[in-house]
PDB file of C-alpha atoms in Angstrom:
ATOM      1  CA  UNK A 177      38.724 -12.811 -26.925  1.00 72.00           C
ATOM      2  CA  UNK A 178      36.401 -13.519 -29.859  1.00 74.00           C
ATOM      3  CA  UNK A 179      33.383 -11.925 -29.587  1.00 72.00           C
ATOM      4  CA  UNK A 180      34.290  -9.484 -27.291  1.00 75.00           C
ATOM      5  CA  UNK A 181      34.533 -12.872 -24.208  1.00 77.00           C
ATOM      6  CA  UNK A 182      37.199 -13.179 -21.427  1.00 79.00           C
ATOM      7  CA  UNK A 183      39.427 -15.605 -21.893  1.00 77.00           C
ATOM      8  CA  UNK A 184      41.964 -17.239 -19.259  1.00 76.00           C
ATOM      9  CA  UNK A 185      44.844 -15.754 -20.320  1.00 81.00           C
ATOM     10  CA  UNK A 186      42.510 -11.439 -19.662  1.00 79.00           C
ATOM     11  CA  UNK A 187      42.198 -13.046 -16.095  1.00 76.00           C
ATOM     12  CA  UNK A 188      45.734 -13.218 -15.966  1.00 80.00           C
ATOM     13  CA  UNK A 189      46.567 -10.499 -17.614  1.00 82.00           C
ATOM     14  CA  UNK A 190      43.855  -8.263 -15.221  1.00 79.00           C
ATOM     15  CA  UNK A 191      45.427 -10.212 -12.036  1.00 80.00           C
ATOM     16  CA  UNK A 192      49.130  -9.478 -12.933  1.00 82.00           C
ATOM     17  CA  UNK A 193      48.135  -5.671 -12.708  1.00 82.00           C
ATOM     18  CA  UNK A 194      47.439  -6.036  -9.015  1.00 73.00           C
ATOM     19  CA  UNK A 195      44.394  -3.430  -8.802  1.00 63.00           C
ATOM     20  CA  UNK A 196      40.854  -4.447  -7.025  1.00 61.00           C
ATOM     21  CA  UNK A 197      38.147  -4.950  -8.607  1.00 58.00           C
ATOM     22  CA  UNK A 198      35.914  -0.892  -9.586  1.00 59.00           C
ATOM     23  CA  UNK A 199      32.033  -1.593  -9.029  1.00 59.00           C
ATOM     24  CA  UNK A 200      30.743   1.646  -9.760  1.00 58.00           C
ATOM     25  CA  UNK A 201      27.326  -0.404 -10.200  1.00 57.00           C
ATOM     26  CA  UNK A 202      27.390  -1.488  -6.334  1.00 55.00           C
ATOM     27  CA  UNK A 203      28.638   2.334  -4.862  1.00 58.00           C
ATOM     28  CA  UNK A 204      25.470   3.151  -6.514  1.00 62.00           C
ATOM     29  CA  UNK A 205      23.123   1.625  -3.712  1.00 61.00           C
ATOM     30  CA  UNK A 206      23.345   1.177  -0.890  1.00 68.00           C
ATOM     31  CA  UNK A 207      21.921  -2.441   1.378  1.00 66.00           C
ATOM     32  CA  UNK A 208      18.550  -2.922   1.808  1.00 65.00           C
ATOM     33  CA  UNK A 209      16.934  -4.471   4.726  1.00 68.00           C
ATOM     34  CA  UNK A 210      13.403  -3.704   2.933  1.00 71.00           C
ATOM     35  CA  UNK A 211      11.064  -6.666   2.284  1.00 69.00           C
ATOM     36  CA  UNK A 212       8.246  -6.532   0.204  1.00 76.00           C
ATOM     37  CA  UNK A 213       4.846  -8.070   0.825  1.00 75.00           C
ATOM     38  CA  UNK A 214       2.152  -8.772  -2.423  1.00 75.00           C
ATOM     39  CA  UNK A 215      -0.346 -10.302  -2.110  1.00 79.00           C
ATOM     40  CA  UNK A 216      -1.716 -13.454  -3.946  1.00 80.00           C
ATOM     41  CA  UNK A 217      -4.218 -13.077  -5.011  1.00 85.00           C
ATOM     42  CA  UNK A 218      -6.112 -14.300  -8.079  1.00 86.00           C
ATOM     43  CA  UNK A 219      -3.710 -16.192 -11.432  1.00 82.00           C
ATOM     44  CA  UNK A 220      -0.177 -15.693  -9.222  1.00 80.00           C
ATOM     45  CA  UNK A 221      -3.213 -18.037  -6.152  1.00 86.00           C
ATOM     46  CA  UNK A 222      -4.264 -20.260  -8.092  1.00 86.00           C
ATOM     47  CA  UNK A 223      -0.934 -21.146 -10.232  1.00 82.00           C
ATOM     48  CA  UNK A 224       0.604 -21.051  -6.578  1.00 82.00           C
ATOM     49  CA  UNK A 225      -1.878 -23.291  -5.314  1.00 86.00           C
ATOM     50  CA  UNK A 226      -1.922 -25.435  -8.296  1.00 84.00           C
ATOM     51  CA  UNK A 227       2.051 -25.990  -7.641  1.00 81.00           C
ATOM     52  CA  UNK A 228       2.157 -26.593  -3.488  1.00 84.00           C
ATOM     53  CA  UNK A 229      -1.325 -29.764  -4.672  1.00 85.00           C
ATOM     54  CA  UNK A 230       1.858 -30.958  -7.558  1.00 80.00           C
ATOM     55  CA  UNK A 231       4.093 -31.043  -5.107  1.00 79.00           C
ATOM     56  CA  UNK A 232       2.651 -32.863  -2.106  1.00 79.00           C
ATOM     57  CA  UNK A 233       0.526 -35.363  -4.905  1.00 74.00           C
ATOM     58  CA  UNK A 234       3.688 -35.634  -7.482  1.00 71.00           C
ATOM     59  CA  UNK A 235       6.069 -37.791  -7.606  1.00 70.00           C
ATOM     60  CA  UNK A 236       9.529 -35.153  -8.973  1.00 73.00           C
ATOM     61  CA  UNK A 237      12.675 -36.018 -10.127  1.00 74.00           C
ATOM     62  CA  UNK A 238      15.450 -34.711 -12.058  1.00 80.00           C
ATOM     63  CA  UNK A 239      16.967 -37.076 -14.415  1.00 83.00           C
ATOM     64  CA  UNK A 240      20.601 -35.617 -16.510  1.00 89.00           C
ATOM     65  CA  UNK A 241      21.688 -37.699 -20.309  1.00 90.00           C
ATOM     66  CA  UNK A 242      24.375 -35.972 -23.070  1.00 93.00           C
ATOM     67  CA  UNK A 243      22.503 -36.955 -25.934  1.00 91.00           C
ATOM     68  CA  UNK A 244      23.791 -36.238 -29.494  1.00 94.00           C
ATOM     69  CA  UNK A 245      20.560 -34.335 -32.002  1.00 94.00           C
ATOM     70  CA  UNK A 246      22.287 -33.746 -34.776  1.00 96.00           C
ATOM     71  CA  UNK A 247      20.311 -36.638 -36.683  1.00 96.00           C
ATOM     72  CA  UNK A 248      17.234 -34.758 -35.037  1.00 96.00           C
ATOM     73  CA  UNK A 249      18.754 -31.428 -36.207  1.00 96.00           C
ATOM     74  CA  UNK A 250      19.215 -31.586 -39.442  1.00 96.00           C
ATOM     75  CA  UNK A 251      15.624 -33.706 -39.670  1.00 96.00           C
ATOM     76  CA  UNK A 252      13.868 -30.437 -38.556  1.00 96.00           C
ATOM     77  CA  UNK A 253      15.846 -28.107 -40.590  1.00 96.00           C
ATOM     78  CA  UNK A 254      15.118 -30.162 -43.755  1.00 96.00           C
ATOM     79  CA  UNK A 255      11.640 -29.752 -42.966  1.00 96.00           C
ATOM     80  CA  UNK A 256      11.660 -26.267 -41.786  1.00 96.00           C
ATOM     81  CA  UNK A 257      12.760 -25.674 -45.365  1.00 96.00           C
ATOM     82  CA  UNK A 258      10.038 -27.721 -47.213  1.00 95.00           C
ATOM     83  CA  UNK A 259       7.861 -27.203 -45.139  1.00 95.00           C
ATOM     84  CA  UNK A 260       8.054 -24.091 -42.753  1.00 91.00           C
ATOM     85  CA  UNK A 261       6.796 -21.208 -44.837  1.00 92.00           C
ATOM     86  CA  UNK A 262       2.666 -23.514 -45.785  1.00 94.00           C
ATOM     87  CA  UNK A 263       3.017 -25.404 -42.319  1.00 92.00           C
ATOM     88  CA  UNK A 264       4.418 -22.617 -39.601  1.00 92.00           C
ATOM     89  CA  UNK A 265       8.360 -23.877 -38.173  1.00 94.00           C
ATOM     90  CA  UNK A 266       9.179 -26.795 -36.206  1.00 94.00           C
ATOM     91  CA  UNK A 267      11.582 -26.246 -33.405  1.00 94.00           C
ATOM     92  CA  UNK A 268      13.241 -28.841 -30.940  1.00 94.00           C
ATOM     93  CA  UNK A 269      10.033 -29.636 -28.668  1.00 92.00           C
ATOM     94  CA  UNK A 270       7.738 -31.758 -30.966  1.00 93.00           C
ATOM     95  CA  UNK A 271      11.113 -34.717 -31.406  1.00 94.00           C
ATOM     96  CA  UNK A 272      10.897 -33.977 -27.648  1.00 92.00           C
ATOM     97  CA  UNK A 273       7.149 -35.002 -26.651  1.00 93.00           C
ATOM     98  CA  UNK A 274       7.055 -37.538 -29.308  1.00 93.00           C
ATOM     99  CA  UNK A 275      10.064 -39.525 -28.027  1.00 93.00           C
ATOM    100  CA  UNK A 276       8.715 -38.714 -23.863  1.00 91.00           C
ATOM    101  CA  UNK A 277       5.015 -40.436 -25.514  1.00 91.00           C
ATOM    102  CA  UNK A 278       7.672 -43.964 -26.547  1.00 92.00           C
ATOM    103  CA  UNK A 279       8.947 -43.883 -23.675  1.00 92.00           C
ATOM    104  CA  UNK A 280       5.681 -43.918 -22.532  1.00 90.00           C
ATOM    105  CA  UNK A 281       4.229 -46.288 -24.141  1.00 87.00           C
ATOM    106  CA  UNK A 282       7.282 -48.599 -23.076  1.00 91.00           C
ATOM    107  CA  UNK A 283       7.335 -48.065 -19.994  1.00 91.00           C
ATOM    108  CA  UNK A 284       4.259 -47.423 -18.443  1.00 88.00           C
ATOM    109  CA  UNK A 285       5.373 -47.173 -15.161  1.00 87.00           C
ATOM    110  CA  UNK A 286       6.198 -44.092 -15.721  1.00 87.00           C
ATOM    111  CA  UNK A 287       2.269 -42.676 -16.644  1.00 88.00           C
ATOM    112  CA  UNK A 288       0.176 -42.802 -13.313  1.00 87.00           C
ATOM    113  CA  UNK A 289      -0.672 -41.607 -10.431  1.00 82.00           C
ATOM    114  CA  UNK A 290      -1.234 -42.748  -6.850  1.00 79.00           C
ATOM    115  CA  UNK A 291      -3.948 -42.280  -4.967  1.00 78.00           C
ATOM    116  CA  UNK A 292      -3.085 -41.503  -0.865  1.00 74.00           C
ATOM    117  CA  UNK A 293      -6.416 -42.359   0.560  1.00 81.00           C
ATOM    118  CA  UNK A 294      -7.488 -45.317  -2.157  1.00 85.00           C
ATOM    119  CA  UNK A 295      -3.643 -46.588  -1.698  1.00 84.00           C
ATOM    120  CA  UNK A 296      -3.808 -47.832  -5.425  1.00 87.00           C
ATOM    121  CA  UNK A 297      -1.893 -46.812  -8.251  1.00 87.00           C
ATOM    122  CA  UNK A 298      -3.342 -46.374 -11.367  1.00 90.00           C
ATOM    123  CA  UNK A 299      -1.586 -46.870 -14.197  1.00 91.00           C
ATOM    124  CA  UNK A 300      -3.081 -44.635 -17.198  1.00 90.00           C
ATOM    125  CA  UNK A 301      -3.852 -45.661 -20.893  1.00 89.00           C
ATOM    126  CA  UNK A 302      -4.261 -42.228 -22.548  1.00 90.00           C
ATOM    127  CA  UNK A 303      -1.338 -39.768 -22.868  1.00 90.00           C
ATOM    128  CA  UNK A 304      -1.512 -36.654 -21.582  1.00 90.00           C
ATOM    129  CA  UNK A 305       1.228 -33.989 -22.249  1.00 92.00           C
ATOM    130  CA  UNK A 306       2.054 -30.618 -20.601  1.00 90.00           C
ATOM    131  CA  UNK A 307       4.422 -27.553 -21.260  1.00 88.00           C
ATOM    132  CA  UNK A 308       4.779 -25.402 -18.865  1.00 86.00           C
ATOM    133  CA  UNK A 309       5.172 -22.396 -20.876  1.00 86.00           C
ATOM    134  CA  UNK A 310       5.551 -18.688 -19.616  1.00 85.00           C
ATOM    135  CA  UNK A 311       1.812 -16.293 -20.926  1.00 84.00           C
ATOM    136  CA  UNK A 312       1.527 -12.414 -20.361  1.00 86.00           C
ATOM    137  CA  UNK A 313      -1.651 -13.516 -18.360  1.00 84.00           C
ATOM    138  CA  UNK A 314       0.325 -16.091 -16.141  1.00 82.00           C
ATOM    139  CA  UNK A 315       2.200 -19.321 -16.178  1.00 83.00           C
ATOM    140  CA  UNK A 316       0.236 -21.671 -18.266  1.00 86.00           C
ATOM    141  CA  UNK A 317       0.075 -24.768 -20.039  1.00 87.00           C
ATOM    142  CA  UNK A 318      -1.773 -25.760 -22.980  1.00 88.00           C
ATOM    143  CA  UNK A 319      -1.823 -29.584 -22.657  1.00 89.00           C
ATOM    144  CA  UNK A 320      -1.421 -32.512 -26.042  1.00 91.00           C
ATOM    145  CA  UNK A 321      -4.486 -34.875 -24.936  1.00 90.00           C
ATOM    146  CA  UNK A 322      -3.795 -38.544 -25.910  1.00 90.00           C
ATOM    147  CA  UNK A 323      -0.485 -38.063 -27.762  1.00 89.00           C
ATOM    148  CA  UNK A 324      -0.137 -40.770 -27.801  1.00 86.00           C
TER     149      UNK A 324
END
């Protein structure tokens, strides 16, 4: 198919030949049952501790919705064309962060923390946004304080 893609017709033609798949890569490796233990020290330990703490102290949820970002993409392209050489290229991320900040202003109950010992919910006025990013030195979370 186009750009080397496998099409439905390609699969039908292959199945019609009645051949069994040949996996030379799989045959080159024997089944492994060994295990490797990696000590969790240094930054890896700190990342593991903070991720475990986050799963215990923060409400986690997923929400998926498909939206049309054509207008945002056009604005991003326009701004990059106009200012990209002097200010750096924009990605979609700043627009997503702005949408998050607006949503948190409209729904302040989401920008809150729960103290399980005091049995108190604290709604936060300030919006601090952190985006987890993989860096050469490990997982980092650069933050924008007072993004509101």
